[in-house]
PDB file of C-alpha atoms in Angstrom:
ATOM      1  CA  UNK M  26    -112.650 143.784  33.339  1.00  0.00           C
ATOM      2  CA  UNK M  27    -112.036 146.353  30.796  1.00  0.00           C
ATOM      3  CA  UNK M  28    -109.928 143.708  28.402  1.00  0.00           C
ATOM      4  CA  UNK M  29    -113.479 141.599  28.405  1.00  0.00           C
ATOM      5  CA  UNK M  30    -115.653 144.537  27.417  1.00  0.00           C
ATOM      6  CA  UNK M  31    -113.176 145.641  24.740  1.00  0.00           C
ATOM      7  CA  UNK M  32    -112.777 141.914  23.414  1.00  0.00           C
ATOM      8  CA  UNK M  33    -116.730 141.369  23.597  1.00  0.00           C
ATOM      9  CA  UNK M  34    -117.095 144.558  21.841  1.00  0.00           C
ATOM     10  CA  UNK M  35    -114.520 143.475  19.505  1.00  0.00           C
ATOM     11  CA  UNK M  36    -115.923 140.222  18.853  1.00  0.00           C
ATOM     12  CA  UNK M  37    -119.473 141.886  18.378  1.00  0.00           C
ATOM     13  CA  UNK M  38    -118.405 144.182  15.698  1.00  0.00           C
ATOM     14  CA  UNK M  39    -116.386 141.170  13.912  1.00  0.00           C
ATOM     15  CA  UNK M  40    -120.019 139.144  13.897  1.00  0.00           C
ATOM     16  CA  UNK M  41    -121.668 142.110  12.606  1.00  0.00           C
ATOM     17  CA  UNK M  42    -119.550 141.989  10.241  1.00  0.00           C
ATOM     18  CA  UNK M  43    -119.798 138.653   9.151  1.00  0.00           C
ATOM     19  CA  UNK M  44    -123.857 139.028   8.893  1.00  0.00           C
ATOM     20  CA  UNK M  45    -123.640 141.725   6.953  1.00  0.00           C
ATOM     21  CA  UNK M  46    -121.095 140.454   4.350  1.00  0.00           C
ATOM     22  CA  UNK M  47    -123.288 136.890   3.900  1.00  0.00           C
ATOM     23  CA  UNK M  48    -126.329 138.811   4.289  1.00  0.00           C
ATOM     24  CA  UNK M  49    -125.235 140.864   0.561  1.00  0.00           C
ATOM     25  CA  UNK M  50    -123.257 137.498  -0.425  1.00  0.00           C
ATOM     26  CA  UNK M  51    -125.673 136.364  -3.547  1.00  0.00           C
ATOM     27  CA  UNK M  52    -124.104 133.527  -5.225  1.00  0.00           C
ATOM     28  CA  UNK M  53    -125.455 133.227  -8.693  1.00  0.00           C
ATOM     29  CA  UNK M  54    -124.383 131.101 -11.691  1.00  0.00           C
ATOM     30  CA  UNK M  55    -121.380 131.908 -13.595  1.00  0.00           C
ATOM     31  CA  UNK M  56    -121.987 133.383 -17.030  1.00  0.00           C
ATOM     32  CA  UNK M  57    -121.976 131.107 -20.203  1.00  0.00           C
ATOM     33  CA  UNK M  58    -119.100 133.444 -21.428  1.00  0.00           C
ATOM     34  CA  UNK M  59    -116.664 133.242 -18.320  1.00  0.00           C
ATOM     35  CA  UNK M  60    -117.564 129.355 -18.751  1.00  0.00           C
ATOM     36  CA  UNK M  61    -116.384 129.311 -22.064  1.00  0.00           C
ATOM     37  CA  UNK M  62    -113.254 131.078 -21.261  1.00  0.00           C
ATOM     38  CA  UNK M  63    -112.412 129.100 -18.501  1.00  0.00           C
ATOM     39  CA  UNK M  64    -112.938 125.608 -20.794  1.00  0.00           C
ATOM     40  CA  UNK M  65    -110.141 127.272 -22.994  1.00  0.00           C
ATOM     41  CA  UNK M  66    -107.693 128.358 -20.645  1.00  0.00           C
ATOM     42  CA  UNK M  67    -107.725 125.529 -18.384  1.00  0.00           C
ATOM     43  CA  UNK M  68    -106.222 122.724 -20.796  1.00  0.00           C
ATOM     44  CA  UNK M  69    -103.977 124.996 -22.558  1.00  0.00           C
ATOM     45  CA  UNK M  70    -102.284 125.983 -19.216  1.00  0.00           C
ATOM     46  CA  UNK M  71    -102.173 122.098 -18.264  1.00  0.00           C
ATOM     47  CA  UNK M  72    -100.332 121.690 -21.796  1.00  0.00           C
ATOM     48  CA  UNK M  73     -97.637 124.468 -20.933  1.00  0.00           C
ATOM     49  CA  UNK M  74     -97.671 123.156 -16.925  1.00  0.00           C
ATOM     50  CA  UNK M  75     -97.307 119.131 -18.806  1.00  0.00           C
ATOM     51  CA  UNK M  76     -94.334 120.732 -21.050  1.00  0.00           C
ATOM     52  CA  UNK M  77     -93.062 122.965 -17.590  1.00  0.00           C
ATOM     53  CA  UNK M  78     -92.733 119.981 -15.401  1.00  0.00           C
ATOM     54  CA  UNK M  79     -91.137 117.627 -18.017  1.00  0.00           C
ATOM     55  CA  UNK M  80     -88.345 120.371 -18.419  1.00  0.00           C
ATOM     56  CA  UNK M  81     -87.634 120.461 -14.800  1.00  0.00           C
ATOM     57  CA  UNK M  82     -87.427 116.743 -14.144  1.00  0.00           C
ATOM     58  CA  UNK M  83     -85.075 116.796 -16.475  1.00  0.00           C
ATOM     59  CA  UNK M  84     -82.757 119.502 -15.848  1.00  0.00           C
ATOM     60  CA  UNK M  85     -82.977 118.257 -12.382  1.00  0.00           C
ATOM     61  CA  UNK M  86     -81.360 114.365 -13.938  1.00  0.00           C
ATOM     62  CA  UNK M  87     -78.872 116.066 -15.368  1.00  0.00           C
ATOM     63  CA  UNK M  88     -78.108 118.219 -12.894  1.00  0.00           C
ATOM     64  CA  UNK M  89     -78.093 115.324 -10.302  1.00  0.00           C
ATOM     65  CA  UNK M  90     -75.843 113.526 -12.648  1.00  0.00           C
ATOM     66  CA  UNK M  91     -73.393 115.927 -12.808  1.00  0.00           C
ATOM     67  CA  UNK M  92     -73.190 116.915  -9.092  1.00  0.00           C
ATOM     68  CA  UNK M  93     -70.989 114.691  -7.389  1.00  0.00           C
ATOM     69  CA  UNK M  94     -68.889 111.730  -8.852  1.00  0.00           C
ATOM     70  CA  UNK M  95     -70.827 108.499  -9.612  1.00  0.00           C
ATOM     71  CA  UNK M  96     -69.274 105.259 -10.321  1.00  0.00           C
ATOM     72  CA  UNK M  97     -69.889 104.052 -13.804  1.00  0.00           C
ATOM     73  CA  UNK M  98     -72.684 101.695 -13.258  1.00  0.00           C
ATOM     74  CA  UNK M  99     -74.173 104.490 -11.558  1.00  0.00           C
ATOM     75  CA  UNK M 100     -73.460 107.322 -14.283  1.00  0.00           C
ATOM     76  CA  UNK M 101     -74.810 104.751 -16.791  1.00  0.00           C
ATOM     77  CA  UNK M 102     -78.225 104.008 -15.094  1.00  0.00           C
ATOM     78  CA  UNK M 103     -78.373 108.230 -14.827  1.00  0.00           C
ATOM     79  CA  UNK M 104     -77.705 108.416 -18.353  1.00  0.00           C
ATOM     80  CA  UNK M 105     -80.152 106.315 -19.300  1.00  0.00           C
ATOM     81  CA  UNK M 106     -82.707 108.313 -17.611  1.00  0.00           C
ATOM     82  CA  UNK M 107     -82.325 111.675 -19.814  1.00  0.00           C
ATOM     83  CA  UNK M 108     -81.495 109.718 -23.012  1.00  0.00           C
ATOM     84  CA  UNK M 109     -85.449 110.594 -24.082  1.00  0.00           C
ATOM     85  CA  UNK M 110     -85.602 114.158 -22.225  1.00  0.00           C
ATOM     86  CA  UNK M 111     -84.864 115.508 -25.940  1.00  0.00           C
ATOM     87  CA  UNK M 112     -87.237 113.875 -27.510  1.00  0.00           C
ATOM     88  CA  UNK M 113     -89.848 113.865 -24.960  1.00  0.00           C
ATOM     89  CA  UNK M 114     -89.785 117.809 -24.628  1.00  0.00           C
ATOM     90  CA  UNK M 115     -90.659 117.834 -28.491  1.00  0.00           C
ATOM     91  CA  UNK M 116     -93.576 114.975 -28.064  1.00  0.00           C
ATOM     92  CA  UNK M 117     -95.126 117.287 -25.090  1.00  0.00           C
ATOM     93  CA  UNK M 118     -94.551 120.266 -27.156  1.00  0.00           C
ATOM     94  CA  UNK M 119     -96.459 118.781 -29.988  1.00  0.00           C
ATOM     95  CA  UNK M 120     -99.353 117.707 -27.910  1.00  0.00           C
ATOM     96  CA  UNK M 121     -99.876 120.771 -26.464  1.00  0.00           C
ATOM     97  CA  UNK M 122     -99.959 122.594 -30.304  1.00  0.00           C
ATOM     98  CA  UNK M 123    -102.694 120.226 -30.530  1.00  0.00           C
ATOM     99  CA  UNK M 124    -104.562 120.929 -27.617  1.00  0.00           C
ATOM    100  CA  UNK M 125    -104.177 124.506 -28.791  1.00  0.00           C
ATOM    101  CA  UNK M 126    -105.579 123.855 -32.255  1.00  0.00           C
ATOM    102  CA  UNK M 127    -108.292 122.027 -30.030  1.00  0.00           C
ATOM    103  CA  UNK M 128    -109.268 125.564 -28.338  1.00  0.00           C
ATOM    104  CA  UNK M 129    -108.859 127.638 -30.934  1.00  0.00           C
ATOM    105  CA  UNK M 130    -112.234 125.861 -32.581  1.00  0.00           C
ATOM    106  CA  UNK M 131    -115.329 128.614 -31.934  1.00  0.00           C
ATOM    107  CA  UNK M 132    -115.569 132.416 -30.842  1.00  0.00           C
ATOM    108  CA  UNK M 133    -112.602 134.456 -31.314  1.00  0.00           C
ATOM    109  CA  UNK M 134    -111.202 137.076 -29.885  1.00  0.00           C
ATOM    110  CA  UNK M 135    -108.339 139.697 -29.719  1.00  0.00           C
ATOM    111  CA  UNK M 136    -107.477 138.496 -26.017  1.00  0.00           C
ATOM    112  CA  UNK M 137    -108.019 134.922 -27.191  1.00  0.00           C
ATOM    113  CA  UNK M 138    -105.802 135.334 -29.501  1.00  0.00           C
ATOM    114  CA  UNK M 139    -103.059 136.909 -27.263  1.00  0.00           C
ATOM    115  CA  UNK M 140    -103.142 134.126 -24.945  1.00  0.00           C
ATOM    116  CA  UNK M 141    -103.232 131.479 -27.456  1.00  0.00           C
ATOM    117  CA  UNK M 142     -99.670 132.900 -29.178  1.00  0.00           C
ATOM    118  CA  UNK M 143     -98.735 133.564 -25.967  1.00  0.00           C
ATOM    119  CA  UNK M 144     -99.341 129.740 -24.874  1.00  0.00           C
ATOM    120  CA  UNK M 145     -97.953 128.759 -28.030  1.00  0.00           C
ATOM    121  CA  UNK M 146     -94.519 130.843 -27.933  1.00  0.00           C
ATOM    122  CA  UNK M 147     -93.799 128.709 -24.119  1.00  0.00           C
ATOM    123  CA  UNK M 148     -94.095 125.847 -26.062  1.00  0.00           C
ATOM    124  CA  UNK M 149     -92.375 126.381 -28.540  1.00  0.00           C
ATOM    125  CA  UNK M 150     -89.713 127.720 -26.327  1.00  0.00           C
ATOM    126  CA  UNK M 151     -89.624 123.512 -24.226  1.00  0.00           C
ATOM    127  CA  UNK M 152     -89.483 122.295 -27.991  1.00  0.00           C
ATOM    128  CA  UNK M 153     -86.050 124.080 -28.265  1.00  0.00           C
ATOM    129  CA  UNK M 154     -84.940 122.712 -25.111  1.00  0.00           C
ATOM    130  CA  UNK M 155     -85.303 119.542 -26.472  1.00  0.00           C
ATOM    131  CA  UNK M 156     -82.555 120.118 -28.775  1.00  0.00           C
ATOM    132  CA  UNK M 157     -80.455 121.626 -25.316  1.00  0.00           C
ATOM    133  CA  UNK M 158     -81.075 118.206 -23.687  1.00  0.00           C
ATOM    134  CA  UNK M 159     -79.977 116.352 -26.839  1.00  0.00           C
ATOM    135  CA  UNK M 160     -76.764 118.585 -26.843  1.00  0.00           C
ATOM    136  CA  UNK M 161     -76.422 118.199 -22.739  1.00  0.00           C
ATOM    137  CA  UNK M 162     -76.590 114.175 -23.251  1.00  0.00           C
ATOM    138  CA  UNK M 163     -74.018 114.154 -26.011  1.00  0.00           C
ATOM    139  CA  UNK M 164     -71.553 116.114 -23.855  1.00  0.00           C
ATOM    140  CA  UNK M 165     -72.196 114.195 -20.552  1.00  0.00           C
ATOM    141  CA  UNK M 166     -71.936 111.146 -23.451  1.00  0.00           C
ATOM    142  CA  UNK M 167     -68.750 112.343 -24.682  1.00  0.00           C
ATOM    143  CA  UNK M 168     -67.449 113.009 -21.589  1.00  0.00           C
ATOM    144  CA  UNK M 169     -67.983 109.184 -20.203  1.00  0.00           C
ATOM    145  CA  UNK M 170     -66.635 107.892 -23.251  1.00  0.00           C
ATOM    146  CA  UNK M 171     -63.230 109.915 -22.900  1.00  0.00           C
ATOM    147  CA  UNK M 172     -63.263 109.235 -19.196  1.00  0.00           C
ATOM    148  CA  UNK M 173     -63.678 112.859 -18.350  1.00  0.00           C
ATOM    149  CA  UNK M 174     -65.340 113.215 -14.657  1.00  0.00           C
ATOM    150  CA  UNK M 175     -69.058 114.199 -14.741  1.00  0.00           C
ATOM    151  CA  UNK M 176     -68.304 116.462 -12.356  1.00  0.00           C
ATOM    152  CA  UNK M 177     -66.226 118.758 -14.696  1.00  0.00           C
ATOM    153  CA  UNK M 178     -69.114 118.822 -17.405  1.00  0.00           C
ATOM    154  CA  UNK M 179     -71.522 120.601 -14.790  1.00  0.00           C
ATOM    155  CA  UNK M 180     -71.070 123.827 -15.410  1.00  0.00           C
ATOM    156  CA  UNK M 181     -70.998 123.371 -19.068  1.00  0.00           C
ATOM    157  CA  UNK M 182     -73.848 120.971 -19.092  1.00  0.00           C
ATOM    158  CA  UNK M 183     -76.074 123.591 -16.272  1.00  0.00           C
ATOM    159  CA  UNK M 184     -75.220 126.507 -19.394  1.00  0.00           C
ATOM    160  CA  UNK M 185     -76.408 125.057 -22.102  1.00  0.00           C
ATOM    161  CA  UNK M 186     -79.630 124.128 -20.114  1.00  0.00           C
ATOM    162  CA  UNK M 187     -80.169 127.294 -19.147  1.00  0.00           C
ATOM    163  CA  UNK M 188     -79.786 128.998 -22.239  1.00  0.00           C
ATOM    164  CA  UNK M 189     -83.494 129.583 -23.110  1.00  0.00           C
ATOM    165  CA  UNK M 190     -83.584 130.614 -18.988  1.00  0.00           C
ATOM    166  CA  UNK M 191     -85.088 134.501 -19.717  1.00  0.00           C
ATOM    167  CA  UNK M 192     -86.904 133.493 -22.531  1.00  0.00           C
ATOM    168  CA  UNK M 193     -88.899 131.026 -20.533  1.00  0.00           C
ATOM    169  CA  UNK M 194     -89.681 133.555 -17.846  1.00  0.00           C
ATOM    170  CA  UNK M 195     -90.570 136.038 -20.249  1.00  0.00           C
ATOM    171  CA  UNK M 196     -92.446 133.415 -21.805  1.00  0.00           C
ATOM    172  CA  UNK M 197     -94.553 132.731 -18.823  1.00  0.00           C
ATOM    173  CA  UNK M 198     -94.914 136.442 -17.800  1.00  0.00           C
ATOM    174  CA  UNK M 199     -96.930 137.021 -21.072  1.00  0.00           C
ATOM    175  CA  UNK M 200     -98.617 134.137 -20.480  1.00  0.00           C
ATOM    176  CA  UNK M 201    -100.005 134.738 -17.415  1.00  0.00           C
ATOM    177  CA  UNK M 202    -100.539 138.215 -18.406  1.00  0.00           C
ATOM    178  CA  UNK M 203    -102.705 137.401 -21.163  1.00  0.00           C
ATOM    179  CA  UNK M 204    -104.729 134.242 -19.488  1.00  0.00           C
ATOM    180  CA  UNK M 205    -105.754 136.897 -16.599  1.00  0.00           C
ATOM    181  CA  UNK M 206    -107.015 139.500 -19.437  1.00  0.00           C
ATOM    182  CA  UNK M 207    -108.625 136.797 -21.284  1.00  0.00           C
ATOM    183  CA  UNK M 208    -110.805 135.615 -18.463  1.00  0.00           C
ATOM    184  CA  UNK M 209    -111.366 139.092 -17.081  1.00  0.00           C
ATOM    185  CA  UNK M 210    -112.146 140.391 -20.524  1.00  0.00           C
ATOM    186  CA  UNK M 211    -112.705 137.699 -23.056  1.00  0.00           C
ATOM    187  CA  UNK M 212    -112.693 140.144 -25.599  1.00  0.00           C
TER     188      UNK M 212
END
């Protein structure tokens, strides 16, 4: 008997609760400005997310290719796969400098700003990997020409990917850092 009073009282207060926090709840439109912020921010983090997930799709092909022994055929059709991970990682890099220049078009500001370089520095930062994937394909190239075992290029192969490792995270760090000032602030 006393468990049902204490969880009807309980219940009670968690209603009241609920009232009262709808009851001050005034949705209202956002503000032109936040608007505004949020059309630049959105397509310039879907530029450094495009450039992110190209990066990691490959790194994971070359990592797959170098994980366990593949007969040739097998190795080939792999290799074939991250031929254009080089040159891709530039093209998305490139795309996304344009869909900054796109953003940077009306009301400026010193947070703007800050997340624009900041934006800009990631991709810049996948643009140099391009050249680590074009280096990772000529070893793993190499290798297959001399016979040499995939297998005994991973470690060399998972180094030189991971080269720009802290400067991506950093990268990203700053970037966040300055996209959550930027919409908070805007100024």
């Amino acid at each position: 008997m006393l468990r049902r009073v204490g969880l009807i009282v309980g219940l009670t207060i968690v209603v009241v609760g609920l009232i009262a926090s709808f009851a001050g709840y005034r949705p209202g439109p956002r503000p032109e400005a936040l608007e505004a912020r949020i059309a630049v921010i959105n397509p310039v983090i879907a530029a450094v997310n495009t450039a992110q997930a190209h990066a990691t799709q490959c790194i994971a092909w070359f990592s797959e290719l170098t994980d366990t022994q593949l007969p040739p055929a097998e190795a080939q059709s792999r290799m074939a796969r991250t031929q254009r991970c080089g040159q891709t990682a530039r093209a998305t890099a490139e795309a996304g400098y344009g869909t900054l220049d796109q953003v940077s078009i009306g009301p400026d500001s010193p947070t703007k700003a800050q997340f624009l370089d900041a934006a800009a520095t990631a991709l810049s930062i996948y643009e140099m990997q391009g050249d680590d994937f074009d280096t990772a394909q000529t070893l793993l190239g190499d290798a297959m020409t001399q016979g040499t075992p995939l297998t005994d290029m991973r470690t060399t192969v998972l180094d030189q990917l991971a080269t720009l490792a802290s400067d991506l995270v950093a990268s990203h760090d700053a970037l966040n850092q300055t996209r959550a000032d930027y919409y908070v602030n805007g100024t």
